[in-house]
Short mmCIF file of C-alpha atoms and ligand atoms in Angstrom, two decimals:
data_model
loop_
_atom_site.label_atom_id
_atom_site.label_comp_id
_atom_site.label_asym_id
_atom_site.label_seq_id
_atom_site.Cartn_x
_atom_site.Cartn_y
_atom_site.Cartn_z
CA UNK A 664 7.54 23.46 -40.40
CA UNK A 665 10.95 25.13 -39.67
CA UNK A 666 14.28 23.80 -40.96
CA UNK A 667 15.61 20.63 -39.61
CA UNK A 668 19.26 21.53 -38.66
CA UNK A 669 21.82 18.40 -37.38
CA UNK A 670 22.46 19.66 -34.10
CA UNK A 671 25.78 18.43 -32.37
CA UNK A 672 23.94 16.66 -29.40
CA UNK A 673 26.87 15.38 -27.01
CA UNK A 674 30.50 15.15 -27.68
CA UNK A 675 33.38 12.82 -26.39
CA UNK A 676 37.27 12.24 -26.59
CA UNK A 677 39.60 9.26 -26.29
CA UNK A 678 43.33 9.58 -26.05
CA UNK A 679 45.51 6.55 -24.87
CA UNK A 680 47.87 6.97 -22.38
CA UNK A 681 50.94 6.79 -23.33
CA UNK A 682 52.57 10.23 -23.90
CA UNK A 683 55.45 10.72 -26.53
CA UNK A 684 57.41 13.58 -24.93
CA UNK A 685 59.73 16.21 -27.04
CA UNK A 686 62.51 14.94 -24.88
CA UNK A 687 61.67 11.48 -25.78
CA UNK A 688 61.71 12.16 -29.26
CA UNK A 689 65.43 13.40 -28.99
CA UNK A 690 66.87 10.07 -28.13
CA UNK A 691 65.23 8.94 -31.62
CA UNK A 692 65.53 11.64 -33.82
CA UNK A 693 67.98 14.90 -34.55
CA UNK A 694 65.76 16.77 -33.28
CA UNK A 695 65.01 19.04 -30.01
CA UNK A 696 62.17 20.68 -28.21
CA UNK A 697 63.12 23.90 -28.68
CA UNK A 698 63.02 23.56 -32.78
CA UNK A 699 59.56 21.64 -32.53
CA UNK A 700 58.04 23.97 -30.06
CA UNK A 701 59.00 26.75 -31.81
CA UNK A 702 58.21 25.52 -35.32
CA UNK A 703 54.83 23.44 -34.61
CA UNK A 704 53.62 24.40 -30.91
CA UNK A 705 53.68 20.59 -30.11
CA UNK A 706 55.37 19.55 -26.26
CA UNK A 707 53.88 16.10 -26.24
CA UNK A 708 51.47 13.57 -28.57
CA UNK A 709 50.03 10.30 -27.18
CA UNK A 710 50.84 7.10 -28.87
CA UNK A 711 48.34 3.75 -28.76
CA UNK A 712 50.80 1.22 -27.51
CA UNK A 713 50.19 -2.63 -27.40
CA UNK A 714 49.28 -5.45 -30.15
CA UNK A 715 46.43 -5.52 -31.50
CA UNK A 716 45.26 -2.36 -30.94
CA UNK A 717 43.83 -0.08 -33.91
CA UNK A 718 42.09 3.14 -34.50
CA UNK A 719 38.65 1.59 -33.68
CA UNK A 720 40.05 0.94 -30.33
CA UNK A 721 40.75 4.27 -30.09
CA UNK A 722 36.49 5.05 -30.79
CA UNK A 723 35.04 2.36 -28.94
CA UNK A 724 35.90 3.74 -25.71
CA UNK A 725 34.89 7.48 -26.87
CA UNK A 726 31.61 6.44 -28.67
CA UNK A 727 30.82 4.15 -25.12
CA UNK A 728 31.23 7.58 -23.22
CA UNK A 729 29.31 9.37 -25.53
CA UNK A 730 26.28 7.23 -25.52
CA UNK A 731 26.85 7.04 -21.65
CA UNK A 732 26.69 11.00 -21.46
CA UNK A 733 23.38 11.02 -24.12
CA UNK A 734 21.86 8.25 -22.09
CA UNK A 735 21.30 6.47 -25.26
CA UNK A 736 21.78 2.75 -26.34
CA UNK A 737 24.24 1.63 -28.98
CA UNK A 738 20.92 0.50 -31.25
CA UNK A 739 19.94 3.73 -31.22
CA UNK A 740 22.82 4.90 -33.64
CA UNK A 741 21.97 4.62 -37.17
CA UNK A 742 24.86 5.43 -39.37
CA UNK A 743 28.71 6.04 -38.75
CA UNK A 744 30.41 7.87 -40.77
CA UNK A 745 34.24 7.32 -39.74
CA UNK A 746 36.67 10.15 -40.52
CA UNK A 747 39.83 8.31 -40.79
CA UNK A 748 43.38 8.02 -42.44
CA UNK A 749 44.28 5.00 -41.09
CA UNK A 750 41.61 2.45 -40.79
CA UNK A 751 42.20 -0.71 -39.33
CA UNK A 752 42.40 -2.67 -42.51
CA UNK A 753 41.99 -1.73 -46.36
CA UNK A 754 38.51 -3.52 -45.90
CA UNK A 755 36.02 -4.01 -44.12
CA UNK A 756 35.26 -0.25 -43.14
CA UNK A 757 36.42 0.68 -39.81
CA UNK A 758 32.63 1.89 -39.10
CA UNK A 759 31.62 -1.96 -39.65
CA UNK A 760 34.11 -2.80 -37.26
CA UNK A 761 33.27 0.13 -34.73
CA UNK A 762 29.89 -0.80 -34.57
CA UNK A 763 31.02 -4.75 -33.35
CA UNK A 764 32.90 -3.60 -30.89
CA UNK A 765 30.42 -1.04 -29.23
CA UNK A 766 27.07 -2.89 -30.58
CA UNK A 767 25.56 -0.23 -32.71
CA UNK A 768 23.80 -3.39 -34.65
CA UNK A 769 21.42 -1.58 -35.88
CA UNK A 770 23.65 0.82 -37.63
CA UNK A 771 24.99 1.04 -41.10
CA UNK A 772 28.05 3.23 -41.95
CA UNK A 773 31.43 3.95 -43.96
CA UNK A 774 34.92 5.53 -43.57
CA UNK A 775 35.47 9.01 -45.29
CA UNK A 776 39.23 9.49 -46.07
CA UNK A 777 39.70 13.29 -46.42
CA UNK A 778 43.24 13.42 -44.38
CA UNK A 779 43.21 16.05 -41.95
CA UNK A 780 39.68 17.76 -43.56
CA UNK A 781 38.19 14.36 -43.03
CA UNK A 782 35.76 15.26 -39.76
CA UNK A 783 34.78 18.77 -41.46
CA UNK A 784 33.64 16.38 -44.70
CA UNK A 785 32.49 14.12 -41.99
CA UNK A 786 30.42 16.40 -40.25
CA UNK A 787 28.99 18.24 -43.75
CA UNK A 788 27.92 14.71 -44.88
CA UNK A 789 26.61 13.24 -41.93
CA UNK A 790 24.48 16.37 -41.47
CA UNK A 791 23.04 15.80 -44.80
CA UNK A 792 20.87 12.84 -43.32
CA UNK A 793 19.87 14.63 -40.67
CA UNK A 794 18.80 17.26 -42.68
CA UNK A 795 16.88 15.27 -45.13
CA UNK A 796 14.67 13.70 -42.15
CA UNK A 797 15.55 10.30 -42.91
CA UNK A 798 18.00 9.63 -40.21
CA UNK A 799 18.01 10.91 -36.40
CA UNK A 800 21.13 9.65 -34.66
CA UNK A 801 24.55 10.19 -36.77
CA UNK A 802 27.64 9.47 -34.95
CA UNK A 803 30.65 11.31 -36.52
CA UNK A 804 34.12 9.85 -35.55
CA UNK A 805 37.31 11.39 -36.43
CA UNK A 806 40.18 9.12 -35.22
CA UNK A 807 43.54 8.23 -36.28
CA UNK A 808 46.15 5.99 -35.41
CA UNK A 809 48.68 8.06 -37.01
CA UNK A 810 51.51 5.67 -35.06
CA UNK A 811 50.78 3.14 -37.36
CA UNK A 812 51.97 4.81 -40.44
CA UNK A 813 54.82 7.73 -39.19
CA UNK A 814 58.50 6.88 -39.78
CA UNK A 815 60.07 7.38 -36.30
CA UNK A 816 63.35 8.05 -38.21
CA UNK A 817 61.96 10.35 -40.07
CA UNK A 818 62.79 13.91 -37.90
CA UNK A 819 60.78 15.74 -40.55
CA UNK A 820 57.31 14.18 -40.19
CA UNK A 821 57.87 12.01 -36.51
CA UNK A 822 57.46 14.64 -34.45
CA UNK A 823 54.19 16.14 -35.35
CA UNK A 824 51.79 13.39 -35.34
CA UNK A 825 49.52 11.41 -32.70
CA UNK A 826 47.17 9.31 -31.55
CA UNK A 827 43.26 10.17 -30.89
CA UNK A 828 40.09 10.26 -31.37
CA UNK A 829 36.66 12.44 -30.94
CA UNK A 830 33.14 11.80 -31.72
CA UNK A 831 30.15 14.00 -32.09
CA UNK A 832 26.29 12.62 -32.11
CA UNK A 833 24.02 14.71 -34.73
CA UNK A 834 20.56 14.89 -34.15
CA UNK A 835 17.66 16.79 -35.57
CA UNK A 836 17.09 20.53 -34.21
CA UNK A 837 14.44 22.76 -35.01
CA UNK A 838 15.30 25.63 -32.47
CA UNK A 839 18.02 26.90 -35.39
CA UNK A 840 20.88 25.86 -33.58
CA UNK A 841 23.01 23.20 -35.70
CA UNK A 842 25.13 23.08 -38.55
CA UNK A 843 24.18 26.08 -40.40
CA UNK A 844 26.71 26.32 -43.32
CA UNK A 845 29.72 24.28 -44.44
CA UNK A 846 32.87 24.62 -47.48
CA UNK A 847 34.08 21.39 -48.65
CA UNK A 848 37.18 21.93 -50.74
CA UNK A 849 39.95 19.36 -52.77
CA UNK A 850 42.58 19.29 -55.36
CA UNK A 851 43.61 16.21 -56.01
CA UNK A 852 46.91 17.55 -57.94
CA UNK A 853 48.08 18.55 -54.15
CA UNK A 854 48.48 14.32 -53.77
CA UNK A 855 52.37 14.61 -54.32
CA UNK A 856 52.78 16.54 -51.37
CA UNK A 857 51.36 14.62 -48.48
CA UNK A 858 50.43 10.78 -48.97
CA UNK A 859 51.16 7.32 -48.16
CA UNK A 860 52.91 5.83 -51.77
CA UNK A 861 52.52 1.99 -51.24
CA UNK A 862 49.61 0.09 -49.57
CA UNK A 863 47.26 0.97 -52.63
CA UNK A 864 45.99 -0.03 -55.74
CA UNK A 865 48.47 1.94 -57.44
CA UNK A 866 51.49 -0.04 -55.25
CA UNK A 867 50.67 -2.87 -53.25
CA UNK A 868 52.62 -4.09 -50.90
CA UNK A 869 55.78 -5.59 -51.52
CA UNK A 870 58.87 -6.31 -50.09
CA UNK A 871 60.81 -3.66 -51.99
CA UNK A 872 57.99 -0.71 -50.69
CA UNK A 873 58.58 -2.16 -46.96
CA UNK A 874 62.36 -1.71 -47.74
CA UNK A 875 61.81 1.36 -49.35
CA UNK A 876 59.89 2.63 -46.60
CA UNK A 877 57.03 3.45 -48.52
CA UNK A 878 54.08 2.44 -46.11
CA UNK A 879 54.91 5.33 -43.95
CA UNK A 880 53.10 9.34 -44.22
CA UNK A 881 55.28 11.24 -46.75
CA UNK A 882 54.84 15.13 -46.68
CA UNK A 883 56.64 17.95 -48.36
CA UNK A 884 56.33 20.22 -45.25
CA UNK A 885 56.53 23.61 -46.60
CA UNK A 886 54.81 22.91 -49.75
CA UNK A 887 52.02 21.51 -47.48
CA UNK A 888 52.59 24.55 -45.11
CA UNK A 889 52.66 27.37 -47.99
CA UNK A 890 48.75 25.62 -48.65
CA UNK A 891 47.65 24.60 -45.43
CA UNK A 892 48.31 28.51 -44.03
CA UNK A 893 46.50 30.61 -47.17
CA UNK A 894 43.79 28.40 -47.70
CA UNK A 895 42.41 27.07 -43.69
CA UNK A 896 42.39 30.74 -43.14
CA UNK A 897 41.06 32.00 -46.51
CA UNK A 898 38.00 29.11 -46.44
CA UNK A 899 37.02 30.00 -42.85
CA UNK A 900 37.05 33.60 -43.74
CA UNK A 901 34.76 32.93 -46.57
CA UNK A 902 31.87 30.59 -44.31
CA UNK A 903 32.17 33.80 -42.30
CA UNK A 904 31.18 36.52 -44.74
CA UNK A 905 28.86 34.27 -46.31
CA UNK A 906 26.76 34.13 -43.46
CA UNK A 907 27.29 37.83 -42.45
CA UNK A 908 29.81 37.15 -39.50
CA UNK A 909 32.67 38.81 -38.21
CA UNK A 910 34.91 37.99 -35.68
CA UNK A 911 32.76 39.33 -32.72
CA UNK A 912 30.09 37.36 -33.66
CA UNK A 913 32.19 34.21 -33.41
CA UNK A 914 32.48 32.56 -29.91
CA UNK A 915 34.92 30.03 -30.97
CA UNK A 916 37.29 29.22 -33.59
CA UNK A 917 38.21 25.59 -33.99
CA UNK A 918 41.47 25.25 -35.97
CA UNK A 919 42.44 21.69 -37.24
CA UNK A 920 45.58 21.50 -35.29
CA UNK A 921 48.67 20.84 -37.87
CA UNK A 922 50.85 23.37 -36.77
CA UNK A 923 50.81 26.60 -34.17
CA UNK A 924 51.61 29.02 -37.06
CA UNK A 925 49.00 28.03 -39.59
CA UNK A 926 47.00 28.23 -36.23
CA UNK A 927 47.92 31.92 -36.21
CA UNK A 928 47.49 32.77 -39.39
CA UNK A 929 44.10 31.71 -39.28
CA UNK A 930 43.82 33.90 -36.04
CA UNK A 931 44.88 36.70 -38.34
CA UNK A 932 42.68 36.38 -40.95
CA UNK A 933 39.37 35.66 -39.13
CA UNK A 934 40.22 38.36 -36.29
CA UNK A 935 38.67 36.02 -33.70
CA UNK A 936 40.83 36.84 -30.49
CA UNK A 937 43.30 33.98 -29.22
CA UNK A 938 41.15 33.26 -25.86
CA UNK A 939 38.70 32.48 -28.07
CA UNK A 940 40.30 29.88 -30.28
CA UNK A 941 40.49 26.28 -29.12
CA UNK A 942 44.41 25.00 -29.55
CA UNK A 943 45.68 21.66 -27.50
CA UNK A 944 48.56 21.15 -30.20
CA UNK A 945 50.68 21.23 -27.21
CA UNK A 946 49.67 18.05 -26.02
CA UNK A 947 48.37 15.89 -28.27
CA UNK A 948 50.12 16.98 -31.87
CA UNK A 949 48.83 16.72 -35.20
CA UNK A 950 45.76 13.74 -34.46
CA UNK A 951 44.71 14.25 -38.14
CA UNK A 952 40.70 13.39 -37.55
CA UNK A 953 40.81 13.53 -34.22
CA UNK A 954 42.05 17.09 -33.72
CA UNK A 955 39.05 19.11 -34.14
CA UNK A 956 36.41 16.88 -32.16
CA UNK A 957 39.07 16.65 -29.69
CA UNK A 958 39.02 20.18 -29.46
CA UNK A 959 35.07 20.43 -28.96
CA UNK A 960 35.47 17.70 -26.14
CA UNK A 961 37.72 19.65 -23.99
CA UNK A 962 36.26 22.57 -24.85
CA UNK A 963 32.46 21.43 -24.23
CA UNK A 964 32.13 22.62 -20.66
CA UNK A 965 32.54 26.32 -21.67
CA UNK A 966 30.48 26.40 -24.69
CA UNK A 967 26.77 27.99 -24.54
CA UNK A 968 23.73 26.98 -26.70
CA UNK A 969 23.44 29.57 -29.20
CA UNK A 970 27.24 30.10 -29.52
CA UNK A 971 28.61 30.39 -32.97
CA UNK A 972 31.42 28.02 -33.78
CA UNK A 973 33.67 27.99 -36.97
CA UNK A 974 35.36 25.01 -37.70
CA UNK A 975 38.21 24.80 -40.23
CA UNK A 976 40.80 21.98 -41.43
CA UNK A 977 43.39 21.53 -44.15
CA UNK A 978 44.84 18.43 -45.03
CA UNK A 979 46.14 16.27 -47.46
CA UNK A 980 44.50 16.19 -51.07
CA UNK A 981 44.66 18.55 -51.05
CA UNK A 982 41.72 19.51 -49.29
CA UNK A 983 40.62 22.09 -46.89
CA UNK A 984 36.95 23.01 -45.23
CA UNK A 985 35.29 25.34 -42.88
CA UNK A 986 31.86 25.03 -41.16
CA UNK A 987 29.26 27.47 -39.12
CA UNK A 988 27.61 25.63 -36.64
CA UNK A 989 25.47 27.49 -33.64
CA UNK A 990 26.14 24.99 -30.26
CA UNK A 991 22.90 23.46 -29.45
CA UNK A 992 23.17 22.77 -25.70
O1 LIG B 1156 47.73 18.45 -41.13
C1 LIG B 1156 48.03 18.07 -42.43
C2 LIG B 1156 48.73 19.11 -43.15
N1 LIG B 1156 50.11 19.20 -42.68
C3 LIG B 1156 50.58 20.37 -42.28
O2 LIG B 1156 49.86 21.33 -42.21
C4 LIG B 1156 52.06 20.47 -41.99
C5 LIG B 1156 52.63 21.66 -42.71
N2 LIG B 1156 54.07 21.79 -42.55
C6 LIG B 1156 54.66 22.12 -41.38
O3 LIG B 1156 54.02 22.25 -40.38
C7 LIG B 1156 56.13 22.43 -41.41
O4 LIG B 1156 56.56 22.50 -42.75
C8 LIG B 1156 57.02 21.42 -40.63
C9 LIG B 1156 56.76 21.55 -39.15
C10 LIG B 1156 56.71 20.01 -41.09
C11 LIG B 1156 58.49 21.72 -40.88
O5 LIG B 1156 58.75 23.07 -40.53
P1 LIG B 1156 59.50 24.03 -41.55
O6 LIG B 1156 59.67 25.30 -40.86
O7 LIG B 1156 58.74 24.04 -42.85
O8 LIG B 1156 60.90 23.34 -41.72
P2 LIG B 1156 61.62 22.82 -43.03
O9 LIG B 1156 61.02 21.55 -43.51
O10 LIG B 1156 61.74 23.94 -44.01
O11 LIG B 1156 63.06 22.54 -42.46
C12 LIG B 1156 63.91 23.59 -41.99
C13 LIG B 1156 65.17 22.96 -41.44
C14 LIG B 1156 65.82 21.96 -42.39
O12 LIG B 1156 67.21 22.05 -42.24
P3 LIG B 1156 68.10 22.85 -43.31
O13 LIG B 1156 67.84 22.19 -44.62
O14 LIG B 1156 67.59 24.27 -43.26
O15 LIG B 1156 69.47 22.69 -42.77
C15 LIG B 1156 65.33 20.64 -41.86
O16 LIG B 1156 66.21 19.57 -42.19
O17 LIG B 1156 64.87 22.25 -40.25
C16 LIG B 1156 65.32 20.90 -40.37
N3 LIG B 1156 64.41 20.04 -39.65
C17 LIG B 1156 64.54 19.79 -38.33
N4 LIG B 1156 65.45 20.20 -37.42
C18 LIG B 1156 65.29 19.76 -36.15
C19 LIG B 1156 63.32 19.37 -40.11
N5 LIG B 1156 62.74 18.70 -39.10
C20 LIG B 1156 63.48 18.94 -38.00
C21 LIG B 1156 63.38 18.51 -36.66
N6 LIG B 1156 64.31 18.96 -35.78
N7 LIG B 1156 62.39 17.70 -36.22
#
């Protein structure tokens, strides 16, 4: 019998409406667009306005889609694994809570906190049960409600950040299209760098760490940067000589979006042409999870079965990624 690959079988995006403008940000922050644009790429982010709202309600409406566009019922799922930094609550997992709201009730699943690497762990794990044979429908989410945890006084970290969320289904392919290779990467002495400090064991939550501003993202941005632009181009080079490619045998590049320039550096170092690299930072920012299945999503129309994708994220962690997949539809 030939290799059971997890295909990516349908793809689907959620952002919420409201659109956080560069101009906008100026009336909250030092800041202006000519500094962000030229120092991050981003023009715009969208921000999930309203109470109540979490990141789950930013993947019910994309996993409904999806299952809409598979013609598949919610039952049908059969495990969620949720890439996310900012689940609705410590516990239960937002992947319990997911599957509530879009009745996956026959689905088991758990949240995977890799920061911004989270949906290339996502999508290396969830593959594993497709791969095994055990398990033939796999949602992978990556979503974030990054608005819940920025400091919109902080200039520094504010203005990079959004709101989304994308979703692939996995499903068993024996044609040899699928995920065909991935690098999972961490080092956990990178922590001081980027993190949240209170909400955690380590700190719970107190009056003194809501005073102290402590339950917000805190990043050391060119530390982060010095990392984040070696190693997402130096682990995406590496899935690509592993597996014998260059850059003309690469269709698309999807960058986790963090930042234009750590965008081009990985443009460098792969030599994969710019038309062929999927980049939306302009408009939606830095949606940690989200960025990458966003990407797919808007991509999806012009991508070919058989094309060969490399995906590759950096985040906090540290920890970094990069997977070969060939598109299966
Ligand atoms: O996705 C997860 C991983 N995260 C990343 O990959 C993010 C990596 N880091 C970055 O993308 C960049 O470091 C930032 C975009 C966060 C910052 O850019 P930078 O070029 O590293 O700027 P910097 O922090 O070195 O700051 C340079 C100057 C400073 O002023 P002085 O000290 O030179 O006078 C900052 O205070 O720019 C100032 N600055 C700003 N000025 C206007 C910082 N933020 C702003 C701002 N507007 N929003």
């Amino acid at each position: 019998m030939s290799k059971i690959h997890a295909a990516i079988t349908a793809v689907n995006g959620y952002v919420p409406d409201y659109v956080l403008t560069n101009k906008e940000l100026e009336t909250m922050v030092d800041t202006n667009d000519e500094w962000i644009t030229t120092r991050t790429g981003i023009k715009e982010r969208r921000i999930l306005k309203g109470e109540g709202l979490a990141t789950s309600d930013l993947a019910a409406p994309a996993v409904k889609g999806l299952l809409k566009k598979r013609g598949i019922s919610a039952e049908e799922i059969e495990v969620i694994v949720f890439c996310t930094s900012t689940p609705d609550m410590p516990f239960p997992a937002t992947a319990n809570i997911l599957a509530d709201k879009v009745g996956a009730i026959n689905a088991w699943g758990y949240d995977l906190n890799a920061a911004c690497s989270g949906f290339i762990f996502g999508l290396a794990t969830g593959a594993s049960f497709i791969e095994s044979g055990r398990y033939k429908k796999v949602l992978v989410v990556g979503a974030d409600k990054m608005s819940s945890i920025v400091n919109y006084e902080d200039r520094a970290t504010c203005i990079i950040f959004g709101d989304g969320c994308g979703v692939v289904l996995l499903e068993p392919d024996t044609e040899g299209n699928g995920i065909i290779d991935s690098i999972c990467k961490s080092d956990g002495s990178g922590r001081e760098f980027l993190h949240q400090k209170a909400g955690g064991s380590l700190k719970p939550a107190s009056h003194e760490t809501v005073d102290n501003k402590e339950h917000f993202a805190y990043q050391e941005g060119k530390t982060v940067f010095k990392f984040a632009v070696t190693n997402m181009a130096d682990v995406a080079a590496e899935v690509m000589e592993r597996n014998n490619l260059t850059a003309d045998d690469i269709q698309w590049l999807v960058p986790h979006q963090a930042n234009k320039r750590i965008i081009d550096a990985t443009i460098a170092r792969t030599g994969v042409p710019p038309e062929r690299v999927m980049v939306n930072i302009e408009r939606y920012g830095n949606t940690t999870n989200g960025t990458i299945p966003l990407c797919l999503w808007e991509w999806e129309s012009k991508l070919k079965k058989g094309d060969n994708l490399i995906l590759a994220a950096f985040g906090g962690g540290f920890t970094w990624g990069s997977i070969y997949l060939k598109w299966a539809y």
